[in-house]
Coordinates of C-alpha atoms in Angstrom, one line a residue:
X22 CA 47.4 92.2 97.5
X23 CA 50.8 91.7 96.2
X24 CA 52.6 94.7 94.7
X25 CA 55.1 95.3 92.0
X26 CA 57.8 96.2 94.0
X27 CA 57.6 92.7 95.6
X28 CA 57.8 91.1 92.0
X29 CA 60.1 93.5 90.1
X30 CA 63.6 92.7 89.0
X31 CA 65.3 96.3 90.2
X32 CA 68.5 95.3 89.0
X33 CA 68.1 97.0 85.5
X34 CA 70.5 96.9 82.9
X35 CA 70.1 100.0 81.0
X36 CA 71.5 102.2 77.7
X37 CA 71.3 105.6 77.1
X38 CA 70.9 107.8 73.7
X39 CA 74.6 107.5 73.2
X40 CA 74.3 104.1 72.4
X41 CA 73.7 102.9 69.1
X42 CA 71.5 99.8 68.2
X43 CA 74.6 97.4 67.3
X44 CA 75.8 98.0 71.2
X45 CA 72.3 97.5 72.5
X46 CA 71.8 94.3 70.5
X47 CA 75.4 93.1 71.9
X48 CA 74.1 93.9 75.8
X49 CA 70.9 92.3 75.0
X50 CA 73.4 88.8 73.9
X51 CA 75.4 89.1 77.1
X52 CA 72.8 89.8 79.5
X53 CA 70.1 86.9 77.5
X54 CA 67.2 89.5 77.2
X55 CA 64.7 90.6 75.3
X56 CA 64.5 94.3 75.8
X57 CA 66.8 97.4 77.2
X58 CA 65.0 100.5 78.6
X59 CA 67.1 104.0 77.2
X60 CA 67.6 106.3 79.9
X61 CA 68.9 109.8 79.9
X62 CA 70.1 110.9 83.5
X63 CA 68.5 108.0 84.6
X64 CA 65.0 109.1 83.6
X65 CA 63.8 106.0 80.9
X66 CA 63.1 107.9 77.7
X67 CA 62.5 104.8 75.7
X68 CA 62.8 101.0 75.6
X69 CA 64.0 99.1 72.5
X70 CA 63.6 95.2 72.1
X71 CA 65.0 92.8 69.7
X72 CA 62.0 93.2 67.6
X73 CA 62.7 97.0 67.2
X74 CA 65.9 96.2 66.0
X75 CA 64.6 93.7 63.7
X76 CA 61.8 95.2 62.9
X77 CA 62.3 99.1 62.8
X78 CA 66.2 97.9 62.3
X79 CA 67.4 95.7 60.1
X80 CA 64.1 95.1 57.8
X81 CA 64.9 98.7 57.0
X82 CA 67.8 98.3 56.2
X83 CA 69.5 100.7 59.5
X84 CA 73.3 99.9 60.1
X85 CA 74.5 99.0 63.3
X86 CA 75.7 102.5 63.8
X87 CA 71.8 104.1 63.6
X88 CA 71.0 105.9 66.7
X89 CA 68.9 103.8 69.4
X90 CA 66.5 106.8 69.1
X91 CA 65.6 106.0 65.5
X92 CA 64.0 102.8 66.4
X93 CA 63.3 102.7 70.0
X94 CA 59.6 102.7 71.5
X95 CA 59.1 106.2 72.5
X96 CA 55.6 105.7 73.9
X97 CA 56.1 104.0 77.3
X98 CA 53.3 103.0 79.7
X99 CA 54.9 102.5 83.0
X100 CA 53.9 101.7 86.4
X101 CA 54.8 102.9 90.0
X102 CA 55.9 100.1 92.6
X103 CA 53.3 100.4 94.6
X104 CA 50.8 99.3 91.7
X105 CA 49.0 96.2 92.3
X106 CA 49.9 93.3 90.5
X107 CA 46.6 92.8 89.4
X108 CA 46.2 96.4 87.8
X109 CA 50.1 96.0 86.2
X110 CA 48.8 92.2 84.8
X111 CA 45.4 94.2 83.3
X112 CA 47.8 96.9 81.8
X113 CA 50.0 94.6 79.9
X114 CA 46.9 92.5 78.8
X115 CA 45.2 95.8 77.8
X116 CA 48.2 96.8 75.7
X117 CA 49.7 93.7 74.4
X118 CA 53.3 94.5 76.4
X119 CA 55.2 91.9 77.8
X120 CA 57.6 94.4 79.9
X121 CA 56.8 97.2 82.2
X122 CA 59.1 99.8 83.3
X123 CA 58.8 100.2 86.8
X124 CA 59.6 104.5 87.5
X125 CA 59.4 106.1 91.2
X126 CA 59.6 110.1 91.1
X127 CA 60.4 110.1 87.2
X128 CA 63.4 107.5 87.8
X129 CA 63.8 104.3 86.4
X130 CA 63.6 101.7 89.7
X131 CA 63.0 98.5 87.8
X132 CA 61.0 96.3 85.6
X133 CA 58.1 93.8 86.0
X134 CA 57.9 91.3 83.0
X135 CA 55.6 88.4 82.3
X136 CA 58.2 85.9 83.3
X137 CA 57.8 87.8 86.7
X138 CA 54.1 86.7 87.2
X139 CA 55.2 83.4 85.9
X140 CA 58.0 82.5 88.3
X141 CA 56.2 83.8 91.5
X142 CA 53.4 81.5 90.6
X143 CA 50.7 84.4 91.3
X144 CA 47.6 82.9 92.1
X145 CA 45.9 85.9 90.8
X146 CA 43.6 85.5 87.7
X147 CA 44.6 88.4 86.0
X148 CA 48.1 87.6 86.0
X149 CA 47.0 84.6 84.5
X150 CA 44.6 86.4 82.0
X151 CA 47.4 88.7 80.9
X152 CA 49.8 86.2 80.1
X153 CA 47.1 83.9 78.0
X154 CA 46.2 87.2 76.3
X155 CA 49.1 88.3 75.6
X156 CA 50.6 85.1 74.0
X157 CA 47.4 84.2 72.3
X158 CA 47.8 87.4 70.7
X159 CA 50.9 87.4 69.8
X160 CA 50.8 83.6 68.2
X161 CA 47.8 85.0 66.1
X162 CA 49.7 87.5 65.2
X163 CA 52.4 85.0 63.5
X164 CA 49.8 83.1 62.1
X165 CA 48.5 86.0 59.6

């Protein structure tokens, strides 16, 4: 069985605390993603996506200068790179997350998203499952 490690993208661009959520939204431009993780001595402490800043950001009415801490997601559910794909794919089904932070010995090593199931062409149902799940959630979500 495949594991994350062989699927992970460990070439993570990353912020830390200093940052504030106008220069994560610029990184998130240049580098065409969705989502930064916030480190702190290389230790991920939090992850903030362009939703946040929409969401937790500008809706309430934050300037660009607001702390990333202020809006960042604080709870994290990570995985280790030996997890199984399968048990990653059932973990972002599970809890609606399209990105996982991948951390080895409290360290920040990478990050498995759905696009990574996607472009490896897992044969694996529950990579499969998770991605259905995930969208079909998230599509019923914009309809209500």
């Amino acid at each position: 069985m495949e594991k994350i490690r062989d699927i992970m993208t460990d070439e993570v661009e990353c912020c830390t605390l200093l940052d504030n959520i106008f220069e994560v939204a610029v990184k998130m431009k240049e580098l065409n993603v969705g989502a930064i993780p916030i480190v702190d001595k290389e230790k991920i402490v939090g992850m903030i996506t362009d939703r946040d800043i929409v969401i937790r950001g500008v809706a309430e009415k934050h300037p660009g200068s607001t702390k990333v801490e202020d809006i960042m997601s604080k709870q994290l559910i990570s995985v280790s790179p030996d997890t199984s794909t399968r048990d990653a794919a059932k973990l972002m089904a599970d809890h609606q997350i399209r990105r996982l932070p991948v951390v080895e010995n409290e360290k920040l090593i990478g990050i498995v998203s759905l696009g990574d199931f996607a472009i490896r062409e897992l044969t694996d149902d529950q990579a499969k499952e998770a991605l259905s799940e995930i969208s079909e959630q998230n599509y019923n979500d914009v309809q209500h």
